[in-house]
Amino acid sequence: MTPPAGAAAFLAANGWTGANVVPLTGDASFRRYFRVTHDGRAAVLMDAPPPHEDPRLFLAVAGWLTERGFAAPTIYAADPAAGLVLLEDFGDDRMREAADAAPDGALTLYERAIDLLIELRRHPAGPLKPYDRAVLQREAALFVDWYCPAVGLEVDAPGWTAAWDAVLDRCTAAEPVTVLRDYHAENLMLVGEARSLGLLDFQDALAGHPAYDLVSLLQDARRGVEPSIEEAMLRRYRAANNDGDAFLDAYHVLGAQRNAKIIGIFTRLWRRDGKLRYPTLCPRVWAYLERDLSQPALAPVAAWFDGNVPPKRRGDPLILTSSAGA
């Protein structure tokens, strides 16, 4: 986690000569983050190295959110060609740790996060690419491309695609919204004395169904969400928007799609990138996935799982691979 070669010159050119630069926790992508301090000031340096990353979408979405009153980080300086962005430091107070430290207050935090999504839905989607069937299918394929081979399963890949084709019409958005795509407790910051919700990690935003960010929040791969909180927050959101059963079907279809995708991605992060933390999160994601698959709207996909992935092959892929002697 040493700063990129051009960081010192970039910081100097933007008024931060001689700043102290220390690494922050990274994420599952090629992006890296550093805290920059100098003369009582603090900022965050994002290193989004090309060709793997392109910070221009992050910059565009940050501007779109800020213009509409949402708390995205202020951009102090940017060199997109070099993949460097200097942005506002929201601090270290994340919703994740706040909810863990005070479980009695977790419901209030989730209510605030739900209310932000309610407000976000009131705005037409930004100028973003569509979160359409092709993208959803491509993401879902990560499960059969990475998880299934890792645990020694030969599966019906054409049947997988066909099963999703049978259900994805349920999550076509008549009025698309800006979908942040990684809206969960580790990406929601409590900022300032008012502890307002600050947004991070929205560079992959698309225009799609409003239920997707609900799934990100309420079926959180990194922090377990109690079913009672999930149900209460769904009621709160649906009541505010007069959403009927069709919305709930879309929520579960997108939940199953996202959770299958995440299991595939977490397996890839282990197998390809050597990141051992991610397989350990898969059992939680499987629990969410199986709850979604129990819904009638997911019958074709549930049937595929019944025919291709035995219960004993659902879990932590590292452990399952080791137990099989692979």
mmCIF file of C-alpha atoms in Angstrom:
data_model
loop_
_atom_site.group_PDB
_atom_site.id
_atom_site.type_symbol
_atom_site.label_atom_id
_atom_site.label_comp_id
_atom_site.label_asym_id
_atom_site.label_seq_id
_atom_site.Cartn_x
_atom_site.Cartn_y
_atom_site.Cartn_z
ATOM 1 C CA MET A 1 0.000 0.000 0.000
ATOM 2 C CA THR A 2 2.663 2.513 -1.026
ATOM 3 C CA PRO A 3 1.328 5.624 -2.804
ATOM 4 C CA PRO A 4 1.425 5.557 -6.606
ATOM 5 C CA ALA A 5 4.462 7.022 -8.340
ATOM 6 C CA GLY A 6 2.701 10.215 -9.397
ATOM 7 C CA ALA A 7 1.021 10.925 -6.062
ATOM 8 C CA ALA A 8 3.622 13.355 -4.667
ATOM 9 C CA ALA A 9 3.630 15.513 -7.801
ATOM 10 C CA PHE A 10 -0.181 15.449 -8.008
ATOM 11 C CA LEU A 11 -0.519 16.531 -4.387
ATOM 12 C CA ALA A 12 2.132 19.234 -4.743
ATOM 13 C CA ALA A 13 0.408 20.651 -7.821
ATOM 14 C CA ASN A 14 -2.798 20.976 -5.821
ATOM 15 C CA GLY A 15 -1.490 22.626 -2.671
ATOM 16 C CA TRP A 16 -0.499 19.611 -0.593
ATOM 17 C CA THR A 17 3.305 19.705 -0.852
ATOM 18 C CA GLY A 18 4.929 17.607 1.851
ATOM 19 C CA ALA A 19 1.648 16.054 2.992
ATOM 20 C CA ASN A 20 1.673 12.878 5.059
ATOM 21 C CA VAL A 21 0.120 9.974 3.121
ATOM 22 C CA VAL A 22 -1.001 6.802 4.921
ATOM 23 C CA PRO A 23 -2.978 3.860 3.514
ATOM 24 C CA LEU A 24 -6.637 3.276 4.248
ATOM 25 C CA THR A 25 -8.501 -0.009 3.926
ATOM 26 C CA GLY A 26 -8.903 -0.964 0.288
ATOM 27 C CA ASP A 27 -11.844 -2.655 -1.381
ATOM 28 C CA ALA A 28 -12.471 -5.571 -3.719
ATOM 29 C CA SER A 29 -11.355 -3.683 -6.829
ATOM 30 C CA PHE A 30 -8.044 -2.328 -8.100
ATOM 31 C CA ARG A 31 -8.778 0.983 -6.363
ATOM 32 C CA ARG A 32 -6.703 2.022 -3.351
ATOM 33 C CA TYR A 33 -7.248 4.810 -0.839
ATOM 34 C CA PHE A 34 -4.883 6.930 1.251
ATOM 35 C CA ARG A 35 -5.494 9.533 3.934
ATOM 36 C CA VAL A 36 -3.621 12.765 3.239
ATOM 37 C CA THR A 37 -2.925 15.212 6.080
ATOM 38 C CA HIS A 38 -1.105 18.553 6.053
ATOM 39 C CA ASP A 39 -1.259 21.675 8.236
ATOM 40 C CA GLY A 40 -4.411 20.530 10.033
ATOM 41 C CA ARG A 41 -6.183 19.594 6.806
ATOM 42 C CA ALA A 42 -7.265 16.103 5.790
ATOM 43 C CA ALA A 43 -8.349 14.575 2.495
ATOM 44 C CA VAL A 44 -8.515 11.175 0.838
ATOM 45 C CA LEU A 45 -6.444 10.237 -2.195
ATOM 46 C CA MET A 46 -8.104 7.710 -4.507
ATOM 47 C CA ASP A 47 -5.773 5.724 -6.733
ATOM 48 C CA ALA A 48 -7.866 4.242 -9.565
ATOM 49 C CA PRO A 49 -5.140 3.035 -11.910
ATOM 50 C CA PRO A 50 -5.849 2.772 -15.628
ATOM 51 C CA PRO A 51 -6.544 0.625 -17.540
ATOM 52 C CA HIS A 52 -8.210 -1.347 -14.733
ATOM 53 C CA GLU A 53 -10.115 1.648 -13.340
ATOM 54 C CA ASP A 54 -11.480 4.923 -14.687
ATOM 55 C CA PRO A 55 -12.435 7.581 -12.108
ATOM 56 C CA ARG A 56 -14.464 9.689 -14.545
ATOM 57 C CA LEU A 57 -17.745 7.969 -13.693
ATOM 58 C CA PHE A 58 -17.074 8.474 -9.975
ATOM 59 C CA LEU A 59 -16.516 12.183 -10.634
ATOM 60 C CA ALA A 60 -19.690 12.452 -12.720
ATOM 61 C CA VAL A 61 -21.891 10.627 -10.208
ATOM 62 C CA ALA A 62 -20.421 12.605 -7.292
ATOM 63 C CA GLY A 63 -21.399 15.797 -9.074
ATOM 64 C CA TRP A 64 -24.876 14.508 -9.879
ATOM 65 C CA LEU A 65 -25.487 13.507 -6.255
ATOM 66 C CA THR A 66 -24.142 16.749 -4.813
ATOM 67 C CA GLU A 67 -26.300 18.847 -7.138
ATOM 68 C CA ARG A 68 -29.360 17.103 -5.716
ATOM 69 C CA GLY A 69 -28.444 17.551 -2.080
ATOM 70 C CA PHE A 70 -26.928 14.131 -1.344
ATOM 71 C CA ALA A 71 -23.684 13.963 0.630
ATOM 72 C CA ALA A 72 -21.092 12.736 -1.842
ATOM 73 C CA PRO A 73 -17.464 13.724 -1.167
ATOM 74 C CA THR A 74 -16.389 17.116 -2.468
ATOM 75 C CA ILE A 75 -13.775 16.733 -5.199
ATOM 76 C CA TYR A 76 -10.685 18.869 -4.480
ATOM 77 C CA ALA A 77 -8.602 17.838 -7.487
ATOM 78 C CA ALA A 78 -8.559 15.132 -10.148
ATOM 79 C CA ASP A 79 -6.257 13.768 -12.847
ATOM 80 C CA PRO A 80 -8.436 11.117 -14.521
ATOM 81 C CA ALA A 81 -5.736 10.093 -17.006
ATOM 82 C CA ALA A 82 -3.468 9.180 -14.088
ATOM 83 C CA GLY A 83 -6.344 7.703 -12.067
ATOM 84 C CA LEU A 84 -5.820 10.114 -9.164
ATOM 85 C CA VAL A 85 -8.589 11.932 -7.277
ATOM 86 C CA LEU A 86 -8.263 14.027 -4.122
ATOM 87 C CA LEU A 87 -11.550 14.134 -2.295
ATOM 88 C CA GLU A 88 -13.220 15.110 0.951
ATOM 89 C CA ASP A 89 -12.376 12.968 3.958
ATOM 90 C CA PHE A 90 -15.578 11.713 5.568
ATOM 91 C CA GLY A 91 -13.639 10.283 8.512
ATOM 92 C CA ASP A 92 -13.819 6.776 9.929
ATOM 93 C CA ASP A 93 -17.315 6.677 11.437
ATOM 94 C CA ARG A 94 -19.127 4.105 9.327
ATOM 95 C CA MET A 95 -22.695 2.916 9.721
ATOM 96 C CA ARG A 96 -21.316 -0.630 10.036
ATOM 97 C CA GLU A 97 -19.389 -0.019 13.252
ATOM 98 C CA ALA A 98 -22.051 2.294 14.678
ATOM 99 C CA ALA A 99 -24.718 -0.380 14.244
ATOM 100 C CA ASP A 100 -22.465 -3.085 15.688
ATOM 101 C CA ALA A 101 -21.514 -0.981 18.708
ATOM 102 C CA ALA A 102 -25.087 0.004 19.599
ATOM 103 C CA PRO A 103 -27.514 -2.684 18.360
ATOM 104 C CA ASP A 104 -30.444 -0.840 19.942
ATOM 105 C CA GLY A 105 -29.761 2.072 17.613
ATOM 106 C CA ALA A 106 -29.288 -0.023 14.481
ATOM 107 C CA LEU A 107 -32.947 0.263 13.486
ATOM 108 C CA THR A 108 -32.712 4.057 13.460
ATOM 109 C CA LEU A 109 -29.626 3.929 11.267
ATOM 110 C CA TYR A 110 -31.356 1.628 8.806
ATOM 111 C CA GLU A 111 -34.400 3.898 8.780
ATOM 112 C CA ARG A 112 -32.169 6.822 7.817
ATOM 113 C CA ALA A 113 -30.560 4.771 5.063
ATOM 114 C CA ILE A 114 -33.998 3.771 3.759
ATOM 115 C CA ASP A 115 -35.183 7.371 3.800
ATOM 116 C CA LEU A 116 -32.181 8.369 1.680
ATOM 117 C CA LEU A 117 -33.214 5.789 -0.935
ATOM 118 C CA ILE A 118 -36.777 7.093 -0.814
ATOM 119 C CA GLU A 119 -35.445 10.558 -1.603
ATOM 120 C CA LEU A 120 -33.133 9.225 -4.319
ATOM 121 C CA ARG A 121 -36.107 7.609 -6.040
ATOM 122 C CA ARG A 122 -37.780 11.009 -6.388
ATOM 123 C CA HIS A 123 -35.143 12.000 -8.946
ATOM 124 C CA PRO A 124 -35.094 10.611 -12.484
ATOM 125 C CA ALA A 125 -32.010 8.532 -13.189
ATOM 126 C CA GLY A 126 -28.835 10.372 -14.053
ATOM 127 C CA PRO A 127 -27.154 10.079 -17.473
ATOM 128 C CA LEU A 128 -26.050 6.507 -16.874
ATOM 129 C CA LYS A 129 -25.948 3.252 -18.798
ATOM 130 C CA PRO A 130 -28.999 1.017 -18.263
ATOM 131 C CA TYR A 131 -28.989 -1.810 -15.756
ATOM 132 C CA ASP A 132 -30.686 -4.053 -18.295
ATOM 133 C CA ARG A 133 -31.198 -7.754 -18.880
ATOM 134 C CA ALA A 134 -27.841 -8.161 -20.629
ATOM 135 C CA VAL A 135 -25.957 -6.726 -17.652
ATOM 136 C CA LEU A 136 -27.953 -8.772 -15.138
ATOM 137 C CA GLN A 137 -27.297 -11.970 -17.103
ATOM 138 C CA ARG A 138 -23.605 -11.201 -17.444
ATOM 139 C CA GLU A 139 -23.337 -10.662 -13.691
ATOM 140 C CA ALA A 140 -25.317 -13.790 -12.853
ATOM 141 C CA ALA A 141 -22.952 -15.829 -15.040
ATOM 142 C CA LEU A 142 -20.163 -15.170 -12.525
ATOM 143 C CA PHE A 143 -21.726 -17.828 -10.314
ATOM 144 C CA VAL A 144 -21.416 -20.620 -12.874
ATOM 145 C CA ASP A 145 -18.094 -19.308 -14.175
ATOM 146 C CA TRP A 146 -16.312 -19.181 -10.803
ATOM 147 C CA TYR A 147 -18.169 -20.760 -7.891
ATOM 148 C CA CYS A 148 -19.345 -23.947 -9.541
ATOM 149 C CA PRO A 149 -15.929 -25.005 -10.924
ATOM 150 C CA ALA A 150 -14.262 -24.098 -7.620
ATOM 151 C CA VAL A 151 -16.441 -26.560 -5.682
ATOM 152 C CA GLY A 152 -16.238 -29.267 -8.345
ATOM 153 C CA LEU A 153 -19.653 -28.902 -9.945
ATOM 154 C CA GLU A 154 -20.427 -29.444 -13.621
ATOM 155 C CA VAL A 155 -23.673 -27.569 -14.159
ATOM 156 C CA ASP A 156 -26.211 -26.794 -16.862
ATOM 157 C CA ALA A 157 -24.996 -23.360 -17.998
ATOM 158 C CA PRO A 158 -27.620 -22.901 -20.770
ATOM 159 C CA GLY A 159 -30.297 -23.827 -18.241
ATOM 160 C CA TRP A 160 -28.923 -21.181 -15.880
ATOM 161 C CA THR A 161 -29.355 -18.484 -18.503
ATOM 162 C CA ALA A 162 -32.821 -19.739 -19.394
ATOM 163 C CA ALA A 163 -33.910 -19.757 -15.738
ATOM 164 C CA TRP A 164 -32.930 -16.107 -15.363
ATOM 165 C CA ASP A 165 -34.615 -15.204 -18.647
ATOM 166 C CA ALA A 166 -37.817 -16.563 -17.143
ATOM 167 C CA VAL A 167 -37.744 -14.172 -14.163
ATOM 168 C CA LEU A 168 -35.913 -10.988 -15.145
ATOM 169 C CA ASP A 169 -38.995 -9.358 -16.654
ATOM 170 C CA ARG A 170 -40.146 -8.851 -13.066
ATOM 171 C CA CYS A 171 -37.381 -6.312 -12.437
ATOM 172 C CA THR A 172 -37.692 -4.125 -15.505
ATOM 173 C CA ALA A 173 -38.007 -0.561 -14.218
ATOM 174 C CA ALA A 174 -40.796 1.521 -15.752
ATOM 175 C CA GLU A 175 -39.127 4.603 -14.289
ATOM 176 C CA PRO A 176 -35.399 3.877 -13.774
ATOM 177 C CA VAL A 177 -33.543 5.493 -10.909
ATOM 178 C CA THR A 178 -29.869 6.019 -10.191
ATOM 179 C CA VAL A 179 -28.730 2.696 -8.736
ATOM 180 C CA LEU A 180 -25.571 3.139 -6.663
ATOM 181 C CA ARG A 181 -25.041 -0.663 -6.620
ATOM 182 C CA ASP A 182 -22.911 -0.919 -3.451
ATOM 183 C CA TYR A 183 -25.228 0.790 -0.998
ATOM 184 C CA HIS A 184 -24.498 -0.970 2.291
ATOM 185 C CA ALA A 185 -23.363 -0.317 5.845
ATOM 186 C CA GLU A 186 -19.631 -0.210 5.063
ATOM 187 C CA ASN A 187 -20.153 2.444 2.379
ATOM 188 C CA LEU A 188 -22.388 4.727 4.452
ATOM 189 C CA MET A 189 -20.453 7.233 6.536
ATOM 190 C CA LEU A 190 -21.718 9.223 9.534
ATOM 191 C CA VAL A 191 -20.402 12.686 8.772
ATOM 192 C CA GLY A 192 -20.000 15.724 11.035
ATOM 193 C CA GLU A 193 -21.761 16.586 14.247
ATOM 194 C CA ALA A 194 -25.145 15.894 12.640
ATOM 195 C CA ARG A 195 -23.887 12.432 11.602
ATOM 196 C CA SER A 196 -25.548 12.807 8.222
ATOM 197 C CA LEU A 197 -25.184 9.915 5.820
ATOM 198 C CA GLY A 198 -22.260 10.312 3.442
ATOM 199 C CA LEU A 199 -22.091 8.197 0.279
ATOM 200 C CA LEU A 200 -19.063 6.290 -1.026
ATOM 201 C CA ASP A 201 -18.294 3.704 -3.705
ATOM 202 C CA PHE A 202 -20.807 4.744 -6.353
ATOM 203 C CA GLN A 203 -18.524 4.701 -9.391
ATOM 204 C CA ASP A 204 -20.361 1.704 -10.864
ATOM 205 C CA ALA A 205 -23.778 3.412 -10.806
ATOM 206 C CA LEU A 206 -26.326 2.488 -13.480
ATOM 207 C CA ALA A 207 -29.916 3.409 -14.298
ATOM 208 C CA GLY A 208 -32.146 0.606 -13.115
ATOM 209 C CA HIS A 209 -34.769 -0.735 -10.738
ATOM 210 C CA PRO A 210 -35.058 0.989 -7.331
ATOM 211 C CA ALA A 211 -35.217 -2.349 -5.513
ATOM 212 C CA TYR A 212 -31.567 -3.100 -6.250
ATOM 213 C CA ASP A 213 -30.068 -0.699 -3.700
ATOM 214 C CA LEU A 214 -32.556 -1.987 -1.136
ATOM 215 C CA VAL A 215 -31.103 -5.445 -1.660
ATOM 216 C CA SER A 216 -27.568 -4.068 -1.278
ATOM 217 C CA LEU A 217 -28.525 -2.569 2.083
ATOM 218 C CA LEU A 218 -30.841 -5.222 3.510
ATOM 219 C CA GLN A 219 -29.057 -8.341 2.240
ATOM 220 C CA ASP A 220 -25.606 -7.039 3.092
ATOM 221 C CA ALA A 221 -22.806 -9.471 2.286
ATOM 222 C CA ARG A 222 -20.452 -7.935 4.837
ATOM 223 C CA ARG A 223 -22.825 -7.331 7.750
ATOM 224 C CA GLY A 224 -25.636 -9.659 8.733
ATOM 225 C CA VAL A 225 -29.059 -8.013 8.697
ATOM 226 C CA GLU A 226 -31.743 -9.586 10.862
ATOM 227 C CA PRO A 227 -34.837 -10.727 8.906
ATOM 228 C CA SER A 228 -36.973 -8.584 11.217
ATOM 229 C CA ILE A 229 -35.040 -5.451 10.207
ATOM 230 C CA GLU A 230 -35.190 -6.417 6.543
ATOM 231 C CA GLU A 231 -38.965 -6.857 6.744
ATOM 232 C CA ALA A 232 -39.507 -3.613 8.674
ATOM 233 C CA MET A 233 -37.370 -1.605 6.249
ATOM 234 C CA LEU A 234 -39.142 -3.089 3.240
ATOM 235 C CA ARG A 235 -42.474 -2.053 4.761
ATOM 236 C CA ARG A 236 -41.149 1.468 5.373
ATOM 237 C CA TYR A 237 -39.876 1.840 1.819
ATOM 238 C CA ARG A 238 -42.927 0.330 0.132
ATOM 239 C CA ALA A 239 -45.342 2.431 2.196
ATOM 240 C CA ALA A 240 -43.532 5.622 1.199
ATOM 241 C CA ASN A 241 -43.797 4.718 -2.490
ATOM 242 C CA ASN A 242 -47.108 2.833 -2.563
ATOM 243 C CA ASP A 243 -45.331 -0.247 -3.907
ATOM 244 C CA GLY A 244 -47.365 -3.411 -4.329
ATOM 245 C CA ASP A 245 -46.507 -7.098 -4.616
ATOM 246 C CA ALA A 246 -44.815 -6.629 -7.993
ATOM 247 C CA PHE A 247 -42.153 -4.512 -6.307
ATOM 248 C CA LEU A 248 -41.596 -7.211 -3.691
ATOM 249 C CA ASP A 249 -41.161 -9.795 -6.472
ATOM 250 C CA ALA A 250 -38.577 -7.538 -8.109
ATOM 251 C CA TYR A 251 -36.779 -7.193 -4.780
ATOM 252 C CA HIS A 252 -36.406 -10.960 -4.408
ATOM 253 C CA VAL A 253 -35.415 -11.523 -8.053
ATOM 254 C CA LEU A 254 -32.740 -8.861 -7.773
ATOM 255 C CA GLY A 255 -31.770 -10.265 -4.382
ATOM 256 C CA ALA A 256 -31.185 -13.709 -5.860
ATOM 257 C CA GLN A 257 -29.321 -12.229 -8.828
ATOM 258 C CA ARG A 258 -27.082 -10.046 -6.664
ATOM 259 C CA ASN A 259 -26.337 -12.787 -4.169
ATOM 260 C CA ALA A 260 -25.477 -15.310 -6.881
ATOM 261 C CA LYS A 261 -23.226 -12.703 -8.489
ATOM 262 C CA ILE A 262 -21.517 -11.922 -5.171
ATOM 263 C CA ILE A 263 -20.813 -15.589 -4.477
ATOM 264 C CA GLY A 264 -19.169 -15.753 -7.899
ATOM 265 C CA ILE A 265 -17.185 -12.559 -7.327
ATOM 266 C CA PHE A 266 -16.033 -13.583 -3.852
ATOM 267 C CA THR A 267 -14.877 -16.919 -5.255
ATOM 268 C CA ARG A 268 -12.986 -15.116 -8.025
ATOM 269 C CA LEU A 269 -11.333 -12.778 -5.503
ATOM 270 C CA TRP A 270 -10.010 -15.850 -3.737
ATOM 271 C CA ARG A 271 -9.083 -18.010 -6.733
ATOM 272 C CA ARG A 272 -7.681 -15.315 -9.011
ATOM 273 C CA ASP A 273 -6.520 -12.603 -6.624
ATOM 274 C CA GLY A 274 -5.580 -14.550 -3.498
ATOM 275 C CA LYS A 275 -7.928 -12.583 -1.196
ATOM 276 C CA LEU A 276 -8.778 -15.115 1.489
ATOM 277 C CA ARG A 277 -11.314 -13.007 3.381
ATOM 278 C CA TYR A 278 -14.024 -13.234 0.771
ATOM 279 C CA PRO A 279 -14.876 -16.958 0.773
ATOM 280 C CA THR A 280 -15.620 -16.704 4.491
ATOM 281 C CA LEU A 281 -18.474 -14.295 3.687
ATOM 282 C CA CYS A 282 -20.183 -16.702 1.302
ATOM 283 C CA PRO A 283 -22.256 -18.646 3.891
ATOM 284 C CA ARG A 284 -24.064 -15.429 4.841
ATOM 285 C CA VAL A 285 -24.723 -14.659 1.175
ATOM 286 C CA TRP A 286 -25.999 -18.197 0.617
ATOM 287 C CA ALA A 287 -28.483 -17.686 3.478
ATOM 288 C CA TYR A 288 -29.847 -14.566 1.787
ATOM 289 C CA LEU A 289 -29.939 -16.330 -1.565
ATOM 290 C CA GLU A 290 -31.913 -19.275 -0.234
ATOM 291 C CA ARG A 291 -34.442 -16.923 1.385
ATOM 292 C CA ASP A 292 -34.938 -15.254 -1.989
ATOM 293 C CA LEU A 293 -35.192 -18.582 -3.800
ATOM 294 C CA SER A 294 -38.064 -19.602 -1.506
ATOM 295 C CA GLN A 295 -40.261 -16.937 -3.114
ATOM 296 C CA PRO A 296 -42.680 -18.094 -5.858
ATOM 297 C CA ALA A 297 -41.310 -15.490 -8.275
ATOM 298 C CA LEU A 298 -37.977 -17.350 -8.276
ATOM 299 C CA ALA A 299 -39.396 -20.810 -9.036
ATOM 300 C CA PRO A 300 -37.426 -21.355 -12.301
ATOM 301 C CA VAL A 301 -34.136 -20.336 -10.696
ATOM 302 C CA ALA A 302 -34.849 -22.342 -7.552
ATOM 303 C CA ALA A 303 -35.509 -25.410 -9.724
ATOM 304 C CA TRP A 304 -32.139 -24.925 -11.415
ATOM 305 C CA PHE A 305 -30.396 -24.808 -8.026
ATOM 306 C CA ASP A 306 -32.232 -27.930 -6.889
ATOM 307 C CA GLY A 307 -31.017 -29.773 -9.976
ATOM 308 C CA ASN A 308 -27.455 -28.489 -10.078
ATOM 309 C CA VAL A 309 -26.151 -27.404 -6.660
ATOM 310 C CA PRO A 310 -26.769 -29.891 -3.827
ATOM 311 C CA PRO A 311 -27.183 -28.328 -0.362
ATOM 312 C CA LYS A 312 -23.852 -29.803 0.749
ATOM 313 C CA ARG A 313 -22.072 -27.804 -1.992
ATOM 314 C CA ARG A 314 -23.451 -24.464 -0.801
ATOM 315 C CA GLY A 315 -21.179 -22.505 1.516
ATOM 316 C CA ASP A 316 -17.594 -21.316 1.843
ATOM 317 C CA PRO A 317 -15.927 -22.377 -1.434
ATOM 318 C CA LEU A 318 -12.469 -22.564 0.147
ATOM 319 C CA ILE A 319 -13.680 -25.017 2.780
ATOM 320 C CA LEU A 320 -15.717 -27.008 0.259
ATOM 321 C CA THR A 321 -12.747 -27.254 -2.077
ATOM 322 C CA SER A 322 -10.469 -28.380 0.749
ATOM 323 C CA SER A 323 -12.980 -30.977 1.969
ATOM 324 C CA ALA A 324 -13.216 -32.407 -1.546
ATOM 325 C CA GLY A 325 -9.450 -32.745 -1.722
ATOM 326 C CA ALA A 326 -9.190 -30.340 -4.631
#
